[in-house]
Amino acid sequence: MENKFVLFDGGMGTELQKRGLKTGGLPELLNLESPEIVRAVHADYVAAGADVITANTFGANSRKLGSAQKVREVISAGIRLAREAGAKRVALDLGPTGAMLAPMGTLSFDEAYELYREQVLAGAETGADLAVIETMSDLLEAKAALLAVKENSHLPVYVTMTFAADGRTFLGTDPAIAAVTLSALGADAVGINCSLGPEEIIPFAKEMLEWSTVPVMVQPNAGLPDATSGQTVYHVTPERFAAAVGEMLDAGVTIAGGCCGTTPEHIRLLRAEMDRRRPVERTVRRRSVFTSGQRLVCADSGVAVIGERINPTGKKKIKEALRSSAFDYILNEAINQEEAGAQLLDVNAGLPEIDEAGTLTRLVTALQAVSPLPLQIDSSDPIALDRACRVYCGKPIINSVNGKRESLEAILPIAKKYGAAVVGLTLDENGIPERAEDRLNIAERILKAAGEYGIPSEDVLIDCLTMAVSTNQTFARETLRAVGLVTERLGVKTVLGVSNISFGLPNRELLNATFLANAFAQGLTLPILNPMSKRYMDVVAAWRVLSGEDVGSQVYIDTYVNQTTVYQSYVNKSEKSIMSTENIMSTNPLSEVDITQIVLSGRKMLIEDAVMKALEVKTPMEVINDLLIPAINAAGERFEKGQFFLPQLMASAETVKLGFDVVKSSAKSGEVKGKGKILLATVKGDIHDIGKNIVKMLLSNYGYEIVDLGRDVAPELIVDVTMREHIRLVALSALMTTTVKNMALTIKMLRDAGADCKVMVGGAVLNEEYARLVGADYYTKDAQDSARVANIVFDEPFQEKWYASP
């Protein structure tokens, strides 16, 4: 790759369809059943000038093929066929498992990892030159695949994500988050493939180039599929494709190829574009940056507040929650801190009487389901840190390592392995030095040791340690001097636990806030504090003005123009505090705003009491129609506007579901009417069910009864169950263009049988034109759209509204 472009091949599935791949057939099985067809496609791409041929192994996992033995057979044959076609380099192709990972789905991280491990071992054994993890929508699944490659082979590994037109995956990951996380995890290249045409992904590629520390690759589609003619057509010509990809090459992309709809001719012209230019010399920006699956925090941009409240020290309720693994109270604390302005959350589960590793891992997973904030994983136990970092979706901070040799040797390899930033405490075998210069020396040792493990300096955050001035008043001065020395001489970011300074003294907030302001002046970047304190957050807001971070003082003006505080500005969002359980539950009778705030924040721990209180003054149906339904509709509106992503929408839906359950259990027989029965199925020949399962979860939480027939469902079974169960709404899913025909057949058989039902369709390959083509009543672009259609279908009186013409 040095000083040259690398050209990958183009679309495989669409080429196989042209050459006879049957509707609903698994492309990977052609490696065994019709090897001459696969070999011919590869040969055409070799002739077009591709440097790397991607083996026909995209979906070759045990979940789809049925056994590890079959995986080995298919992958071995796939790599051999690419070699026989004359490939210079052969890439083992790893696609999504087809299932959604926890906490959104039922597939565990370890189960996903095992599926990929089987593929990697088979590919490495049979001579793959590199691995390509592609078409990933779930950053956590991409991480599982990446770790499987790195831990079970020596293959270079490239990872590409697929983004929707809004620049996000359906779980809310944008190109910057993906670039930072995957680069830190050790991918040799990161990039974008599938979903969109080359013009549409140009801004996404440029965003990746801005944040990636490794080479960037692109493999666009030849546009979006068009089925208006009855045949699937991609309209981006080879000339237009090559010109658009050429623009990305000029921006700094060095690896390119094609995805769905691209042909050997697209690749031949792209080869010519590469041959007439040289790679751009790209400047890689090194920044202190941390991510979750949905949020990026860059400490180079200014102060970033780390919320301190998820820590059992001195907190009885958190101790009880950790002992019982009933995390509702802790999750509520996470939401509270986010709403109060925290940008990261410190997470500590350190109790001597519990299994810290297991508890911390479960807690990290649970927190990722309710909060988009990046996490600082806080433990002195290397096993707990390793396990929690492993299942974390993003680039976390590890808190902490110190200057002791045993600590450096135990913690730094974990940070390197998982691409985490790490907090370095300025203490060693001799304890915490009193003098600032001695703390600086320890910080230098930590920084040097981190570098020896390959951890860049921007990922080392130094904590100069706050100690109580009640025992020695020089401690504050020396800590502040140490922060200044570390900032000036080492140029790294600093962390401080602010509240320790006032331990044992009255009016602690005053001391803490004064100390915080002085620490900012010395260069403190990442204060660990209680964001629920208005005084602390006032100091943060003021410092952002004084440091120039708050450009034009606009945030400060917006916050304080009505003489409020940062804290109070959050309180005023709904004219009452949404910061605590007590304030949310303070109104009597409970208002629609209260229920809405509980649902929007996904506070499942509060909904039962809220609904019971509402039932004191409203009938069960009034609670449903006046409170719960408007609340989930408000969540849907935020999803539509891009203010919510799927995890937040599902958290709100699950909260409403619990509310429905409370109403039903409290109501008399017949007092609560069911919302209706919906049949869900992925059509015959299609084994992908992520989208269907998302729709199932959401519709269930809306209160509908779901009849889920699963995946690869024969039309006859769908018709039989629809007629027998008197189904009013049938929802059909397809992910592959080859299975859309079976969708059309299923709908025709429903019509021929006289089924009195409406049909809605969805899936990655579908659009309104496809929906009309197959005879559907409604096209739904996402899960929230399916809920809106269901509400239309089951409205009384029935409201006719077509998303696609019948």
mmCIF file with all atom_site columns, C-alpha atoms in Angstrom, residues 8-108:
data_model
loop_
_atom_site.group_PDB
_atom_site.id
_atom_site.type_symbol
_atom_site.label_atom_id
_atom_site.label_alt_id
_atom_site.label_comp_id
_atom_site.label_asym_id
_atom_site.label_entity_id
_atom_site.label_seq_id
_atom_site.pdbx_PDB_ins_code
_atom_site.Cartn_x
_atom_site.Cartn_y
_atom_site.Cartn_z
_atom_site.occupancy
_atom_site.B_iso_or_equiv
_atom_site.pdbx_formal_charge
_atom_site.auth_seq_id
_atom_site.auth_comp_id
_atom_site.auth_asym_id
_atom_site.auth_atom_id
_atom_site.pdbx_PDB_model_num
ATOM 1   C CA . PHE A 1 8   ? -10.474 -4.159  -5.022  1.00 0.00 ? 8   PHE A CA 1
ATOM 2   C CA . ASP A 1 9   ? -13.030 -5.925  -7.191  1.00 0.00 ? 9   ASP A CA 1
ATOM 3   C CA . GLY A 1 10  ? -16.705 -4.989  -7.602  1.00 0.00 ? 10  GLY A CA 1
ATOM 4   C CA . GLY A 1 11  ? -20.123 -6.459  -6.932  1.00 0.00 ? 11  GLY A CA 1
ATOM 5   C CA . MET A 1 12  ? -20.320 -10.222 -6.435  1.00 0.00 ? 12  MET A CA 1
ATOM 6   C CA . GLY A 1 13  ? -23.950 -10.941 -5.619  1.00 0.00 ? 13  GLY A CA 1
ATOM 7   C CA . THR A 1 14  ? -25.321 -8.918  -8.517  1.00 0.00 ? 14  THR A CA 1
ATOM 8   C CA . GLU A 1 15  ? -22.855 -10.552 -10.921 1.00 0.00 ? 15  GLU A CA 1
ATOM 9   C CA . LEU A 1 16  ? -23.865 -14.016 -9.719  1.00 0.00 ? 16  LEU A CA 1
ATOM 10  C CA . GLN A 1 17  ? -27.529 -13.125 -10.222 1.00 0.00 ? 17  GLN A CA 1
ATOM 11  C CA . LYS A 1 18  ? -26.789 -12.268 -13.845 1.00 0.00 ? 18  LYS A CA 1
ATOM 12  C CA . ARG A 1 19  ? -25.248 -15.719 -14.233 1.00 0.00 ? 19  ARG A CA 1
ATOM 13  C CA . GLY A 1 20  ? -28.059 -17.756 -12.767 1.00 0.00 ? 20  GLY A CA 1
ATOM 14  C CA . LEU A 1 21  ? -28.065 -17.489 -8.979  1.00 0.00 ? 21  LEU A CA 1
ATOM 15  C CA . LYS A 1 22  ? -31.564 -18.642 -8.038  1.00 0.00 ? 22  LYS A CA 1
ATOM 16  C CA . THR A 1 23  ? -33.978 -16.463 -6.140  1.00 0.00 ? 23  THR A CA 1
ATOM 17  C CA . GLY A 1 24  ? -33.228 -16.737 -2.446  1.00 0.00 ? 24  GLY A CA 1
ATOM 18  C CA . GLY A 1 25  ? -30.155 -18.875 -3.045  1.00 0.00 ? 25  GLY A CA 1
ATOM 19  C CA . LEU A 1 26  ? -27.084 -18.454 -0.852  1.00 0.00 ? 26  LEU A CA 1
ATOM 20  C CA . PRO A 1 27  ? -24.314 -17.060 -3.068  1.00 0.00 ? 27  PRO A CA 1
ATOM 21  C CA . GLU A 1 28  ? -21.624 -18.746 -0.955  1.00 0.00 ? 28  GLU A CA 1
ATOM 22  C CA . LEU A 1 29  ? -22.961 -22.227 -1.735  1.00 0.00 ? 29  LEU A CA 1
ATOM 23  C CA . LEU A 1 30  ? -22.094 -21.702 -5.399  1.00 0.00 ? 30  LEU A CA 1
ATOM 24  C CA . ASN A 1 31  ? -18.468 -22.228 -4.331  1.00 0.00 ? 31  ASN A CA 1
ATOM 25  C CA . LEU A 1 32  ? -19.392 -25.895 -4.011  1.00 0.00 ? 32  LEU A CA 1
ATOM 26  C CA . GLU A 1 33  ? -22.348 -26.257 -6.359  1.00 0.00 ? 33  GLU A CA 1
ATOM 27  C CA . SER A 1 34  ? -21.293 -24.163 -9.381  1.00 0.00 ? 34  SER A CA 1
ATOM 28  C CA . PRO A 1 35  ? -17.616 -23.267 -8.905  1.00 0.00 ? 35  PRO A CA 1
ATOM 29  C CA . GLU A 1 36  ? -17.171 -22.395 -12.575 1.00 0.00 ? 36  GLU A CA 1
ATOM 30  C CA . ILE A 1 37  ? -19.597 -19.466 -12.235 1.00 0.00 ? 37  ILE A CA 1
ATOM 31  C CA . VAL A 1 38  ? -17.768 -18.024 -9.206  1.00 0.00 ? 38  VAL A CA 1
ATOM 32  C CA . ARG A 1 39  ? -14.381 -18.527 -10.850 1.00 0.00 ? 39  ARG A CA 1
ATOM 33  C CA . ALA A 1 40  ? -15.566 -16.729 -13.966 1.00 0.00 ? 40  ALA A CA 1
ATOM 34  C CA . VAL A 1 41  ? -16.687 -13.657 -12.007 1.00 0.00 ? 41  VAL A CA 1
ATOM 35  C CA . HIS A 1 42  ? -13.321 -13.502 -10.260 1.00 0.00 ? 42  HIS A CA 1
ATOM 36  C CA . ALA A 1 43  ? -11.492 -13.873 -13.561 1.00 0.00 ? 43  ALA A CA 1
ATOM 37  C CA . ASP A 1 44  ? -13.384 -10.957 -15.054 1.00 0.00 ? 44  ASP A CA 1
ATOM 38  C CA . TYR A 1 45  ? -12.321 -8.725  -12.171 1.00 0.00 ? 45  TYR A CA 1
ATOM 39  C CA . VAL A 1 46  ? -8.700  -9.900  -12.468 1.00 0.00 ? 46  VAL A CA 1
ATOM 40  C CA . ALA A 1 47  ? -8.808  -8.987  -16.154 1.00 0.00 ? 47  ALA A CA 1
ATOM 41  C CA . ALA A 1 48  ? -10.244 -5.578  -15.209 1.00 0.00 ? 48  ALA A CA 1
ATOM 42  C CA . GLY A 1 49  ? -7.111  -4.868  -13.151 1.00 0.00 ? 49  GLY A CA 1
ATOM 43  C CA . ALA A 1 50  ? -8.169  -5.579  -9.564  1.00 0.00 ? 50  ALA A CA 1
ATOM 44  C CA . ASP A 1 51  ? -5.255  -5.961  -7.123  1.00 0.00 ? 51  ASP A CA 1
ATOM 45  C CA . VAL A 1 52  ? -7.376  -7.805  -4.563  1.00 0.00 ? 52  VAL A CA 1
ATOM 46  C CA . ILE A 1 53  ? -10.109 -10.349 -5.245  1.00 0.00 ? 53  ILE A CA 1
ATOM 47  C CA . THR A 1 54  ? -12.650 -10.804 -2.486  1.00 0.00 ? 54  THR A CA 1
ATOM 48  C CA . ALA A 1 55  ? -13.530 -14.458 -1.941  1.00 0.00 ? 55  ALA A CA 1
ATOM 49  C CA . ASN A 1 56  ? -17.194 -15.424 -2.158  1.00 0.00 ? 56  ASN A CA 1
ATOM 50  C CA . THR A 1 57  ? -17.464 -15.925 1.619   1.00 0.00 ? 57  THR A CA 1
ATOM 51  C CA . PHE A 1 58  ? -19.517 -12.904 2.753   1.00 0.00 ? 58  PHE A CA 1
ATOM 52  C CA . GLY A 1 59  ? -22.238 -14.903 4.534   1.00 0.00 ? 59  GLY A CA 1
ATOM 53  C CA . ALA A 1 60  ? -20.304 -18.113 5.173   1.00 0.00 ? 60  ALA A CA 1
ATOM 54  C CA . ASN A 1 61  ? -20.963 -18.441 8.903   1.00 0.00 ? 61  ASN A CA 1
ATOM 55  C CA . SER A 1 62  ? -22.440 -21.280 10.960  1.00 0.00 ? 62  SER A CA 1
ATOM 56  C CA . ARG A 1 63  ? -25.646 -19.369 11.607  1.00 0.00 ? 63  ARG A CA 1
ATOM 57  C CA . LYS A 1 64  ? -26.387 -19.332 7.876   1.00 0.00 ? 64  LYS A CA 1
ATOM 58  C CA . LEU A 1 65  ? -24.662 -22.531 6.720   1.00 0.00 ? 65  LEU A CA 1
ATOM 59  C CA . GLY A 1 66  ? -25.561 -24.722 9.691   1.00 0.00 ? 66  GLY A CA 1
ATOM 60  C CA . SER A 1 67  ? -22.196 -26.090 10.829  1.00 0.00 ? 67  SER A CA 1
ATOM 61  C CA . ALA A 1 68  ? -18.539 -25.247 11.306  1.00 0.00 ? 68  ALA A CA 1
ATOM 62  C CA . GLN A 1 69  ? -17.646 -28.025 8.846   1.00 0.00 ? 69  GLN A CA 1
ATOM 63  C CA . LYS A 1 70  ? -19.748 -26.404 6.132   1.00 0.00 ? 70  LYS A CA 1
ATOM 64  C CA . VAL A 1 71  ? -18.085 -23.065 6.887   1.00 0.00 ? 71  VAL A CA 1
ATOM 65  C CA . ARG A 1 72  ? -14.650 -24.604 6.333   1.00 0.00 ? 72  ARG A CA 1
ATOM 66  C CA . GLU A 1 73  ? -15.720 -26.245 3.078   1.00 0.00 ? 73  GLU A CA 1
ATOM 67  C CA . VAL A 1 74  ? -17.282 -23.095 1.631   1.00 0.00 ? 74  VAL A CA 1
ATOM 68  C CA . ILE A 1 75  ? -14.436 -20.793 2.658   1.00 0.00 ? 75  ILE A CA 1
ATOM 69  C CA . SER A 1 76  ? -11.724 -23.169 1.478   1.00 0.00 ? 76  SER A CA 1
ATOM 70  C CA . ALA A 1 77  ? -13.430 -23.484 -1.898  1.00 0.00 ? 77  ALA A CA 1
ATOM 71  C CA . GLY A 1 78  ? -14.009 -19.726 -2.109  1.00 0.00 ? 78  GLY A CA 1
ATOM 72  C CA . ILE A 1 79  ? -10.350 -18.841 -1.570  1.00 0.00 ? 79  ILE A CA 1
ATOM 73  C CA . ARG A 1 80  ? -9.206  -21.573 -3.954  1.00 0.00 ? 80  ARG A CA 1
ATOM 74  C CA . LEU A 1 81  ? -11.505 -20.299 -6.721  1.00 0.00 ? 81  LEU A CA 1
ATOM 75  C CA . ALA A 1 82  ? -10.132 -16.776 -6.386  1.00 0.00 ? 82  ALA A CA 1
ATOM 76  C CA . ARG A 1 83  ? -6.593  -18.154 -6.681  1.00 0.00 ? 83  ARG A CA 1
ATOM 77  C CA . GLU A 1 84  ? -7.513  -20.232 -9.724  1.00 0.00 ? 84  GLU A CA 1
ATOM 78  C CA . ALA A 1 85  ? -8.933  -17.104 -11.360 1.00 0.00 ? 85  ALA A CA 1
ATOM 79  C CA . GLY A 1 86  ? -5.489  -15.476 -11.179 1.00 0.00 ? 86  GLY A CA 1
ATOM 80  C CA . ALA A 1 87  ? -5.922  -13.223 -8.134  1.00 0.00 ? 87  ALA A CA 1
ATOM 81  C CA . LYS A 1 88  ? -2.756  -11.450 -6.961  1.00 0.00 ? 88  LYS A CA 1
ATOM 82  C CA . ARG A 1 89  ? -4.199  -11.179 -3.455  1.00 0.00 ? 89  ARG A CA 1
ATOM 83  C CA . VAL A 1 90  ? -7.256  -12.899 -1.981  1.00 0.00 ? 90  VAL A CA 1
ATOM 84  C CA . ALA A 1 91  ? -9.349  -11.378 0.783   1.00 0.00 ? 91  ALA A CA 1
ATOM 85  C CA . LEU A 1 92  ? -11.424 -13.441 3.188   1.00 0.00 ? 92  LEU A CA 1
ATOM 86  C CA . ASP A 1 93  ? -14.789 -11.673 3.137   1.00 0.00 ? 93  ASP A CA 1
ATOM 87  C CA . LEU A 1 94  ? -16.656 -11.388 6.454   1.00 0.00 ? 94  LEU A CA 1
ATOM 88  C CA . GLY A 1 95  ? -20.156 -9.929  6.453   1.00 0.00 ? 95  GLY A CA 1
ATOM 89  C CA . PRO A 1 96  ? -22.740 -9.432  9.212   1.00 0.00 ? 96  PRO A CA 1
ATOM 90  C CA . THR A 1 97  ? -23.941 -12.507 11.082  1.00 0.00 ? 97  THR A CA 1
ATOM 91  C CA . GLY A 1 98  ? -27.554 -11.680 10.265  1.00 0.00 ? 98  GLY A CA 1
ATOM 92  C CA . ALA A 1 99  ? -28.495 -11.287 13.941  1.00 0.00 ? 99  ALA A CA 1
ATOM 93  C CA . MET A 1 100 ? -28.496 -8.274  16.225  1.00 0.00 ? 100 MET A CA 1
ATOM 94  C CA . LEU A 1 101 ? -26.129 -8.157  19.170  1.00 0.00 ? 101 LEU A CA 1
ATOM 95  C CA . ALA A 1 102 ? -27.152 -7.476  22.760  1.00 0.00 ? 102 ALA A CA 1
ATOM 96  C CA . PRO A 1 103 ? -28.307 -5.192  24.259  1.00 0.00 ? 103 PRO A CA 1
ATOM 97  C CA . MET A 1 104 ? -30.532 -4.502  21.233  1.00 0.00 ? 104 MET A CA 1
ATOM 98  C CA . GLY A 1 105 ? -30.765 -8.138  20.139  1.00 0.00 ? 105 GLY A CA 1
ATOM 99  C CA . THR A 1 106 ? -30.350 -11.630 21.499  1.00 0.00 ? 106 THR A CA 1
ATOM 100 C CA . LEU A 1 107 ? -26.933 -12.585 20.085  1.00 0.00 ? 107 LEU A CA 1
ATOM 101 C CA . SER A 1 108 ? -24.222 -12.134 22.707  1.00 0.00 ? 108 SER A CA 1
#
